[in-house]
Amino acid sequence: MARVADVHTDLDGSGGGADWAAPSIDEVTVLVTGYGPFLDQFPVNSSWSIASSLPARLDPTPTCPTPIRLVVPNQYLKVAYHPVIAAVPTLLSDEYSDPSPDIILHIGMASGRTYYTLETTAYRDGYDRLKDVEGMTFSKEENEEIWGECPPVLQPGWDVDDVWRRWRGDVRGHLDLRPSTDPGNFLCGFIYYASLSTLWKANRKSEQEEGVLGEGGPVRADGETSNVHVQDGERTSTKWPKKCVMFLHVPDTDKMGDVSNGVEVAEGMIRALVESRRRGLCGDVVDGSHTIGGKKAQRKERDLKKMC
């Protein structure tokens, strides 16, 4: 299936007529993951229905002139803590695909919602309450062993306002898109925090080994210098970060009968992420504890059980 989401807002003022020609820009690789069945009432997980329906490539458009290669695993992720925590280092490794993914987009289902959400925050704690499909939780002791050094709240290094604006402009207006600070503390929030913490720890290790500054500027999560320059108060970068992560929550699209809408939403999100990154608006994973007062968003357990 080769399709391109409709473009309804020209964010760059670049037009988009029939005579538009894509500039020469290096291809970007995006890894997209989805989850498998969970709970008896969800034998089909719409996150995987959407991820597995994506095309192999997205062609350049006026609002996203970058050619995009999509990589989707052959198998969905199991809705289980320990298989996921074991899989994350592989998903984030440079050896996962050739070329290696520049962006990782995790997709999960929030069946209690009827809208799509850009998740801007991930939480370290709270995965010891809800059992996964293997009947297991992620204990406080395991949490402390793996993430004890990590902040309780992490946020991706995206300029989320820019991503949101581009995403909203690339998707048809009747589809309900929203930003969110609540990925839940079941497997969706779990993989998001696991991925962000992996990058955060890599950056911290690089700083300890090489010093806070590398030869060309601040050291990023992948251990390379970012070549950040400041002129007249403006920050610009000549090197993109190697890995950026984002999480997209989708409703139960299979039940709603609109998987194609979910594919359009995911494609729009991918284009928004790629273009925002191309403009240097994705940096290091950041400690979000102070941003939101160090408190988790209020959540109801009955809603959490519907998020995966």
XYZ file of C-alpha atoms in Angstrom:
308
model
C 0.000 0.000 0.000
C 1.585 3.250 -1.097
C -0.314 6.305 0.003
C 0.448 9.827 1.129
C -1.652 11.585 3.751
C -3.554 14.587 2.444
C -1.805 17.918 3.016
C -4.192 20.674 4.043
C -1.927 23.301 5.564
C 1.173 24.716 3.892
C 3.326 25.216 6.974
C 6.345 26.394 5.011
C 4.688 28.689 2.516
C 6.187 26.504 -0.184
C 3.041 26.031 -2.188
C 2.400 22.555 -3.478
C 1.199 22.800 -7.038
C 1.713 20.238 -9.754
C 5.056 21.794 -10.721
C 6.538 21.322 -7.248
C 9.703 19.205 -7.251
C 11.247 17.622 -4.160
C 14.697 18.985 -3.280
C 17.630 16.618 -2.819
C 17.539 15.609 0.853
C 18.983 12.477 2.442
C 16.486 9.755 3.264
C 15.505 9.304 6.911
C 14.696 5.905 8.433
C 11.848 5.601 10.940
C 11.203 2.477 13.016
C 7.549 1.989 13.983
C 6.434 -0.512 16.626
C 3.018 -1.740 17.729
C 1.629 -4.050 20.397
C -0.183 -7.370 20.169
C -3.427 -8.584 21.797
C -4.188 -7.884 25.445
C -7.144 -8.667 27.666
C -9.902 -10.901 26.337
C -11.819 -8.031 24.753
C -8.888 -6.884 22.603
C -7.788 -9.865 20.475
C -6.661 -7.331 17.863
C -4.540 -4.373 18.923
C -5.098 -1.379 16.662
C -1.548 -0.154 17.266
C -0.271 -3.185 15.354
C -3.042 -2.981 12.758
C -1.843 0.543 11.976
C 1.896 -0.111 12.160
C 1.702 -3.213 9.967
C -0.401 -1.346 7.374
C 2.149 1.411 6.800
C 3.897 1.556 3.418
C 7.597 0.853 3.052
C 8.275 4.471 2.104
C 6.690 7.906 2.284
C 7.356 10.155 -0.678
C 8.417 13.790 -0.191
C 5.675 16.411 0.046
C 5.812 20.231 0.075
C 5.539 20.239 3.874
C 7.974 17.351 4.341
C 10.495 17.254 1.477
C 12.494 14.445 3.098
C 12.110 10.929 1.646
C 11.223 8.532 4.454
C 11.956 4.819 4.752
C 9.719 2.978 7.218
C 10.859 -0.090 9.129
C 8.239 -2.194 10.923
C 9.223 -5.370 12.821
C 7.911 -8.662 11.478
C 6.145 -9.272 14.771
C 4.239 -7.104 17.219
C 5.566 -6.475 20.705
C 4.094 -8.683 23.396
C 2.092 -6.825 26.017
C 4.502 -7.925 28.727
C 7.028 -5.956 30.776
C 10.036 -8.252 30.680
C 10.018 -9.035 26.939
C 9.685 -5.300 26.266
C 12.516 -4.226 28.576
C 14.682 -6.879 26.904
C 13.745 -5.674 23.406
C 14.330 -1.936 23.862
C 18.161 -1.968 23.575
C 17.859 -3.877 20.300
C 15.223 -1.499 18.945
C 17.452 1.478 19.736
C 20.682 -0.049 18.478
C 22.431 1.083 15.312
C 22.437 -2.527 14.136
C 18.651 -2.939 14.145
C 18.384 -2.120 10.444
C 20.604 -0.892 7.638
C 20.549 2.040 7.592
C 19.818 2.261 11.293
C 16.657 4.071 12.438
C 16.943 7.813 12.980
C 13.551 8.044 14.683
C 11.645 5.459 16.717
C 7.870 5.870 16.891
C 6.129 3.588 19.363
C 2.386 3.181 18.812
C 0.026 1.908 21.493
C -3.725 1.608 21.940
C -5.808 3.539 24.455
C -9.169 1.888 23.928
C -10.920 4.203 26.367
C -10.147 7.151 24.093
C -11.785 8.082 20.800
C -8.944 10.367 19.722
C -5.242 10.214 18.850
C -2.607 11.613 21.192
C 0.954 12.832 20.914
C 2.465 11.733 24.225
C 4.956 14.281 25.538
C 5.916 12.740 28.881
C 7.020 9.379 30.292
C 7.037 8.262 33.941
C 9.433 5.971 35.760
C 7.178 4.590 38.468
C 3.882 2.759 38.788
C 4.406 -0.404 36.734
C 4.083 -2.716 39.724
C 0.284 -2.612 39.895
C -1.179 -3.811 36.599
C -0.430 -7.352 35.438
C 0.606 -7.952 31.837
C -0.516 -10.798 29.566
C 1.968 -13.096 31.314
C 0.429 -12.274 34.684
C 3.539 -10.314 35.690
C 4.241 -6.806 36.913
C 7.467 -4.790 36.920
C 8.377 -4.723 40.598
C 9.673 -1.739 42.530
C 12.898 -3.666 43.100
C 13.383 -4.191 39.354
C 12.533 -0.575 38.741
C 15.151 0.599 41.223
C 17.794 -1.740 39.817
C 17.358 -0.594 36.214
C 16.160 3.001 36.558
C 17.269 4.051 40.026
C 19.634 6.689 38.633
C 17.038 8.085 36.215
C 14.688 11.037 36.803
C 11.083 10.150 37.718
C 9.857 12.010 34.647
C 11.456 12.118 31.201
C 10.471 14.068 28.131
C 11.744 13.614 24.577
C 13.935 16.339 23.175
C 11.393 17.389 20.562
C 9.962 20.858 20.198
C 6.519 19.382 20.779
C 4.737 22.580 19.762
C 6.410 22.374 16.360
C 5.637 18.672 16.006
C 2.023 19.254 17.033
C 1.576 22.108 14.548
C 2.994 20.071 11.689
C 1.018 16.958 12.626
C -2.239 18.882 12.835
C -1.559 20.471 9.454
C -0.836 17.170 7.715
C -3.959 15.288 8.821
C -7.548 15.891 7.752
C -9.324 18.289 10.076
C -12.138 15.985 11.190
C -9.714 13.558 12.846
C -9.346 14.283 16.562
C -5.680 14.851 17.461
C -4.526 15.978 20.906
C -1.314 16.443 22.894
C -1.117 14.473 26.154
C 1.068 14.142 29.239
C -0.484 10.815 30.274
C 0.751 7.677 28.479
C -0.553 5.549 31.349
C 1.488 3.228 33.526
C 0.899 0.011 31.684
C 2.947 -1.154 28.676
C 2.586 2.070 26.681
C 4.096 4.283 29.325
C 6.548 1.504 30.115
C 8.144 1.243 26.662
C 8.174 5.022 26.329
C 10.088 5.465 29.574
C 12.333 2.482 28.816
C 13.319 4.014 25.476
C 13.822 7.548 26.778
C 15.790 6.335 29.792
C 18.082 4.311 27.529
C 18.969 7.470 25.608
C 19.192 9.521 28.808
C 21.642 7.041 30.375
C 23.721 6.901 27.196
C 24.032 10.674 27.232
C 24.925 10.683 30.920
C 27.589 8.022 30.349
C 29.086 10.024 27.503
C 29.242 13.134 29.657
C 31.001 11.235 32.426
C 33.519 9.641 30.061
C 34.224 12.580 27.789
C 33.195 15.596 29.822
C 30.015 17.610 29.404
C 31.364 19.204 26.225
C 32.815 17.426 23.241
C 35.042 19.034 20.673
C 32.168 20.387 18.646
C 29.663 21.127 21.391
C 27.417 19.395 23.925
C 27.482 15.597 23.812
C 24.179 14.087 22.717
C 22.503 10.835 23.736
C 24.417 8.869 21.112
C 27.786 10.101 22.386
C 28.457 12.361 19.407
C 28.911 16.114 19.596
C 25.991 18.163 18.405
C 27.979 20.998 16.821
C 25.618 23.562 18.298
C 26.456 27.142 17.433
C 25.034 30.287 19.016
C 24.998 33.507 17.011
C 23.022 36.609 17.933
C 21.181 34.555 20.527
C 20.030 31.963 17.987
C 20.981 28.299 18.370
C 21.637 26.289 15.226
C 22.967 22.779 14.749
C 24.975 21.220 11.929
C 24.609 17.664 13.288
C 21.291 15.986 14.017
C 20.913 13.668 17.003
C 21.149 10.034 15.960
C 18.090 8.782 17.795
C 14.813 10.483 18.639
C 11.810 8.749 20.213
C 8.104 9.589 20.253
C 4.924 7.805 21.356
C 1.570 7.881 19.570
C -1.584 6.675 21.303
C -4.427 5.503 19.074
C -8.030 4.523 19.865
C -9.494 1.096 19.152
C -9.593 1.710 15.401
C -10.518 -1.893 14.586
C -13.702 -1.573 16.616
C -14.377 1.827 15.053
C -13.721 0.411 11.587
C -11.250 3.100 10.573
C -7.766 1.601 10.480
C -7.145 3.686 7.348
C -7.673 6.823 9.421
C -5.131 5.524 11.912
C -2.641 4.965 9.098
C -3.170 8.538 7.897
C -2.640 9.840 11.427
C 0.550 7.801 11.845
C 1.905 8.945 8.483
C 1.171 12.542 9.423
C 2.945 12.083 12.749
C 5.977 10.563 11.026
C 6.227 13.447 8.566
C 5.901 15.957 11.390
C 8.693 14.283 13.345
C 10.987 14.024 10.333
C 10.535 17.656 9.331
C 10.906 18.937 12.894
C 14.094 16.925 13.232
C 15.404 18.195 9.887
C 15.069 21.718 11.239
C 17.165 20.867 14.282
C 14.232 20.787 16.704
C 14.995 17.456 18.356
C 17.667 17.313 21.029
C 18.548 15.320 24.120
C 16.028 13.565 26.341
C 15.338 15.881 29.267
C 14.424 15.557 32.931
C 10.789 16.642 33.047
C 10.401 16.412 36.827
C 10.490 20.160 37.375
C 8.410 20.957 34.308
C 5.339 19.301 35.754
C 6.193 19.728 39.416
C 7.489 16.183 39.753
C 3.949 14.840 39.969
C 2.269 12.290 37.766
C -0.874 13.212 35.921
C -3.985 12.035 37.705
C -5.036 8.667 36.337
C -7.879 6.278 37.016
C -6.921 2.619 37.192
C -9.941 1.601 35.135
C -8.618 3.773 32.306
C -5.062 2.479 32.681
C -6.248 -1.058 32.086
C -7.435 0.029 28.648
C -4.066 1.465 27.625
C -1.461 -0.652 25.881
